[in-house]
Amino acid sequence: MNQKQHETQQPQVPKIGHGDVVISARRISLWYGPVIGINNISVDLCQGVIGLLGPNGAGKSTLMKCLTGQLTPKTGTVSILKKNIHTDASVFMQIGLVPEQDAFYEDMSALQFVTYLTRLQGFTAHDAEKLAKDALGEVALTDRQNDAIRSFSKGMRQRVKIAQALAHKPNVLFLDEPLTGTDPIGRRHIIDLVKKMGDENKTVIVSSHVLHEVEQMTSDIMLINRGRILADGNVYHIRNMIDDHPHSINLEVSEPRRFAALLAEYEDIVSIEFTSRGLQVATKKPDECYARIPALALDHNITLHAMSSPDNNLMAVFKYLVN
Amino acid sequence: MSASTQLQRNISSASILPALITAQLKMTLRAKKTIALFIVQLIPVIAALFYVILRDSDGLTLFGNIVEHISFPFLVPLVALFYGGPTIVDEMEGRTLTYLTLRPIPKAMIFMGKLIAGCIVGSALVAIPLLLLFVTCLVTSEDMGAALPSMLQMLGGATLGIICYTTVFATLGAIFTKSLISSIIYFVVFEMVLATLPVLELLSIRYYLRTIAEFNAGNRLGLLEQFILDKPIVLPVWSGILVILLVTITAALVGSFVFKEKQYVV
């Protein structure tokens, strides 16, 4: 086999985000006994916010742990900023992690906790405390920074975890289910913080099984299930991948039955279902159908109250790909 | 340029290790088990105090008996059990290990930092009551000048013992990720059973602590031993110190290596 043939047979490595490659995983697999955690994943993650999506048990946390060096994959390699995560500890100077688990040194105050962990990033005690105070300010915990963590609510604890991950100003941030247990204000705060870091061209990997949460932070996503990448890239790009397949459109119209009869004339319409608010149409040619619907309603004097596609929501894309 | 890149960072052992040890010391000193263990360590001191007040007793003999029959076999390993075994296991069970392993420092340094902190607190917990006991016994010693070196020898043996046991238990915890069970099994097998058997007693730490303290070898010569040996095996003090140091260093190296290589799923 010559070089050219060999190159053409190499599977293309998905590249997500923008700018330079920051995290590079090649053929990483990890299994727990007979159970596969992740299976032969190769991916390049660049700058910006990237959503890591999948149902519970999909392998998100295992992938996160492999990418952050907490677990060593049985096969393959992971490098961050061109340094091997499993052999070069200095790379952790550039990494922050918000772990999923609700774990702390409970007797410490928030400031002591963040200062201690920042101190272990190589800063002097004075600098570490200053950075810790800044980070706690970022997550709006300055007022409570001297209180013991054990007295904190779930949302506040989540913010302490974020503060310890941010304090040393890393260029790569991993957040494992960061919005778990947060109240609406805390949630908004965290979402804004993540978006801000993405805007600063940092690489932020956010894992979640709650799709609408990630959708609020980014459109660059990676869907995984059963330890494999199902799809990757921009959410709209992913939608295009499934445009050859039936695409659903919800319609709220003044005369659903008559409008359904009119739509049924077209060959691209696969199915029509009546819903409590109107009808749901499945089409093989969504772009044409989107253009046709308003025109058809206008021509036949039918009022079109609303038109939306559940497929624009990540949940629909996810369900489609998983199934 | 971000603030952190403007600030100096030093990830050398000389910079990080003291920070790690200091934080661990603070956490350990705040722990309830420290207070409980300190009270337990004080029990022989209080008992000795009554004994000295109520009876006419030789201080050196009293001190030696307490160290030989209570401290070495029970109190020293007890403290080590609670500070050695949990070195890594507590971080694992508390799921805080993730925070430590994501720092730009060698994993071996994390293990050593936590171990050193455990040894310091453990040593203090054993040494302070023993010093109190020492002072109590010293005043009743018939020959204070002659008693002092022997007492210091026993005190040194206890301190070396706590360091050695703590390191061994920490390593067992790192290997088996069960802090108490693995340490208790080790203690029962090596320090309670083998320590009483002829020749096999050489496999126990307690034997070398007794050697350092120069306890009367005849005291441990059991019936079984008499069938095999005419006289108990007696080694010089320096060999006891050497073996204890070798065991401690080997255990620390093994523990560091295991912690570096092992996958701890938190």
Coordinates of C-alpha atoms in Angstrom, one line a residue, chain B residues 6-245:
Chain B
Q6 CA 2.2 37.8 35.1
L7 CA 2.6 36.2 38.5
Q8 CA 5.6 33.9 39.1
R9 CA 4.8 30.2 39.4
N10 CA 7.1 27.7 40.9
I11 CA 6.2 24.0 40.8
S12 CA 9.3 22.7 42.3
S13 CA 9.1 20.3 45.3
A14 CA 10.7 22.9 47.5
S15 CA 7.8 25.2 46.8
I16 CA 4.8 22.8 46.6
L17 CA 5.7 20.2 49.2
P18 CA 5.6 22.6 52.2
A19 CA 2.3 24.0 51.1
L20 CA 0.9 20.5 50.8
I21 CA 2.2 19.4 54.2
T22 CA 1.0 22.6 55.9
A23 CA -2.5 22.2 54.5
Q24 CA -2.6 18.5 55.4
L25 CA -1.4 19.3 59.0
K26 CA -4.1 21.9 59.4
M27 CA -6.8 19.5 58.2
T28 CA -5.5 16.6 60.3
L29 CA -5.2 18.7 63.5
R30 CA -8.8 19.8 63.1
A31 CA -10.0 16.3 62.7
K32 CA -12.0 14.7 65.5
K33 CA -9.9 11.6 65.4
T34 CA -6.9 13.6 66.5
I35 CA -8.5 14.6 69.7
A36 CA -9.9 11.1 70.3
L37 CA -6.5 9.5 69.7
F38 CA -4.7 12.0 71.9
I39 CA -7.0 11.2 74.8
V40 CA -6.4 7.4 74.3
Q41 CA -2.6 8.1 74.3
L42 CA -2.9 10.0 77.6
I43 CA -4.5 7.0 79.4
P44 CA -1.2 5.3 80.3
V45 CA 0.2 8.7 81.5
I46 CA -2.7 9.1 83.9
A47 CA -2.4 5.5 85.0
A48 CA 1.3 5.9 85.6
L49 CA 0.7 9.1 87.6
F50 CA -1.6 7.2 90.0
Y51 CA 0.9 4.4 90.2
V52 CA 3.7 6.8 91.0
I53 CA 1.6 8.7 93.6
L54 CA 0.2 5.6 95.3
R55 CA 3.1 3.2 95.1
D56 CA 6.7 3.2 95.5
S57 CA 7.9 2.5 92.0
D58 CA 11.0 2.8 90.0
G59 CA 10.5 5.3 87.1
L60 CA 12.6 3.6 84.5
T61 CA 11.0 0.2 85.1
L62 CA 7.5 1.7 85.0
F63 CA 8.3 3.7 81.8
G64 CA 9.9 0.6 80.2
N65 CA 6.9 -1.6 81.0
I66 CA 4.4 0.9 79.6
V67 CA 6.3 1.4 76.4
E68 CA 7.1 -2.3 76.0
H69 CA 3.7 -3.7 76.8
I70 CA 1.3 -0.9 75.8
S71 CA 2.9 1.7 73.5
F72 CA 4.9 -0.5 71.1
P73 CA 2.3 -3.3 70.6
F74 CA -0.9 -1.1 70.7
L75 CA -0.7 2.6 70.9
V76 CA 1.9 3.3 68.3
P77 CA 0.2 1.1 65.6
L78 CA -3.2 2.5 66.6
V79 CA -2.1 6.0 65.7
A80 CA -0.4 4.9 62.6
L81 CA -3.5 3.0 61.5
F82 CA -5.6 6.2 61.6
Y83 CA -3.0 8.4 59.9
G84 CA -1.3 6.1 57.6
G85 CA -4.1 4.0 56.0
P86 CA -6.3 7.0 55.2
T87 CA -3.5 9.0 53.5
I88 CA -4.9 8.3 50.0
V89 CA -8.1 6.4 50.8
D90 CA -9.7 9.4 52.6
E91 CA -9.1 11.5 49.5
M92 CA -10.6 8.8 47.3
E93 CA -13.6 8.2 49.5
G94 CA -14.2 11.9 49.9
R95 CA -13.8 12.2 46.2
T96 CA -11.3 15.1 46.6
L97 CA -8.5 13.2 45.0
T98 CA -9.4 14.7 41.6
Y99 CA -8.5 18.2 42.8
L100 CA -5.0 17.0 43.8
T101 CA -4.2 14.9 40.8
L102 CA -5.0 17.9 38.5
R103 CA -2.2 20.0 39.8
P104 CA 1.1 20.4 38.0
I105 CA 2.9 18.3 40.5
P106 CA 4.1 14.7 40.5
K107 CA 1.7 12.3 42.0
A108 CA 4.5 10.9 44.1
M109 CA 4.8 14.3 45.8
I110 CA 1.1 14.3 46.7
F111 CA 1.6 10.9 48.4
M112 CA 4.7 12.0 50.2
G113 CA 3.2 15.3 51.3
K114 CA 0.2 13.6 52.8
L115 CA 2.4 10.9 54.3
I116 CA 4.8 13.3 55.9
A117 CA 1.9 15.3 57.4
G118 CA 0.5 12.1 58.8
C119 CA 3.9 11.1 60.3
I120 CA 4.3 14.5 61.9
V121 CA 0.9 14.5 63.6
G122 CA 1.2 10.8 64.5
S123 CA 4.7 11.4 66.0
A124 CA 3.4 14.3 68.0
L125 CA 0.4 12.3 69.3
V126 CA 2.7 9.5 70.5
A127 CA 5.7 11.6 71.6
I128 CA 3.8 14.2 73.7
P129 CA 2.1 11.7 76.0
L130 CA 5.3 9.7 76.2
L131 CA 7.2 12.8 77.2
L132 CA 4.7 13.5 79.9
L133 CA 5.0 9.9 81.0
F134 CA 8.8 10.3 80.8
V135 CA 8.8 13.3 83.1
T136 CA 6.4 11.5 85.5
C137 CA 8.6 8.5 85.6
L138 CA 11.8 10.4 85.7
V139 CA 11.1 12.1 89.0
T140 CA 10.6 8.7 90.6
S141 CA 13.6 7.1 89.0
E142 CA 16.2 5.9 91.5
D143 CA 19.0 6.9 89.3
M144 CA 17.9 9.8 87.1
G145 CA 21.3 10.0 85.3
A146 CA 21.3 6.4 84.3
A147 CA 17.6 6.3 83.4
L148 CA 17.7 9.2 81.0
P149 CA 19.5 7.5 78.1
S150 CA 17.3 4.4 78.3
M151 CA 14.2 6.5 78.3
L152 CA 15.3 8.6 75.4
Q153 CA 16.1 5.4 73.6
M154 CA 12.6 4.1 74.1
L155 CA 11.2 7.5 73.0
G156 CA 13.2 7.4 69.9
G157 CA 12.1 3.8 69.2
A158 CA 8.4 4.9 69.5
T159 CA 8.9 7.8 67.2
L160 CA 10.7 5.7 64.6
G161 CA 7.9 3.1 65.1
I162 CA 5.1 5.6 64.3
I163 CA 6.9 6.8 61.2
C164 CA 7.5 3.2 60.0
Y165 CA 4.0 1.9 60.7
T166 CA 2.4 5.0 59.2
T167 CA 4.4 4.6 56.0
V168 CA 3.6 0.9 55.8
F169 CA -0.1 1.5 56.4
A170 CA -0.2 4.4 53.9
T171 CA 1.4 2.1 51.3
L172 CA -1.1 -0.7 52.0
G173 CA -3.9 1.9 51.7
A174 CA -2.6 3.0 48.3
I175 CA -2.3 -0.5 47.1
F176 CA -5.6 -1.9 48.3
T177 CA -7.6 1.3 48.5
K178 CA -9.0 0.1 51.8
S179 CA -7.5 2.1 54.7
L180 CA -8.4 0.0 57.7
I181 CA -9.0 -3.5 56.5
S182 CA -5.6 -4.0 54.8
S183 CA -3.8 -2.4 57.7
I184 CA -5.6 -4.4 60.3
I185 CA -4.9 -7.7 58.4
Y186 CA -1.2 -6.7 58.2
F187 CA -1.1 -5.8 61.9
V188 CA -2.8 -9.1 63.0
V189 CA -0.7 -11.3 60.8
F190 CA 2.7 -9.7 61.1
E191 CA 2.6 -7.8 64.4
M192 CA 0.4 -10.0 66.5
V193 CA 1.0 -13.5 65.2
L194 CA 4.4 -13.6 63.5
A195 CA 5.9 -11.3 66.2
T196 CA 5.3 -14.0 68.8
L197 CA 6.9 -16.9 66.8
P198 CA 10.5 -17.7 66.8
V199 CA 12.6 -16.5 63.9
L200 CA 9.4 -15.3 62.1
E201 CA 9.4 -12.5 64.6
L202 CA 12.1 -11.0 62.4
L203 CA 9.4 -10.2 59.9
S204 CA 7.6 -7.9 62.3
I205 CA 8.3 -4.2 62.9
R206 CA 7.8 -4.6 66.5
Y207 CA 10.8 -6.8 66.9
Y208 CA 13.1 -4.0 65.6
L209 CA 11.5 -1.4 67.8
R210 CA 12.2 -3.6 70.8
T211 CA 15.8 -4.0 69.5
I212 CA 16.1 -0.2 69.3
A213 CA 14.7 0.2 72.9
E214 CA 16.9 -2.7 74.1
F215 CA 14.1 -4.4 75.8
N216 CA 15.0 -7.6 77.6
A217 CA 14.9 -10.3 74.9
G218 CA 14.2 -12.9 77.5
N219 CA 10.8 -11.3 78.1
R220 CA 9.5 -12.4 74.7
L221 CA 11.0 -15.9 74.8
G222 CA 7.9 -18.0 74.6
L223 CA 7.4 -21.7 75.2
L224 CA 7.5 -22.4 71.4
E225 CA 10.7 -20.5 71.0
Q226 CA 12.4 -22.5 73.7
F227 CA 11.9 -25.7 71.6
I228 CA 13.8 -24.2 68.7
L229 CA 16.3 -21.8 70.2
D230 CA 18.4 -21.9 73.3
K231 CA 18.5 -18.1 73.4
P232 CA 16.4 -15.5 71.7
I233 CA 17.8 -13.7 68.7
V234 CA 19.3 -10.4 69.8
L235 CA 20.5 -7.9 67.3
P236 CA 22.5 -4.7 68.0
V237 CA 20.6 -1.4 68.3
W238 CA 22.1 0.0 65.1
S239 CA 20.7 -2.9 63.1
G240 CA 17.2 -2.3 64.5
I241 CA 17.5 1.4 63.4
L242 CA 18.8 0.4 60.0
V243 CA 16.0 -2.2 59.4
I244 CA 13.3 0.3 60.5
L245 CA 14.8 3.0 58.2

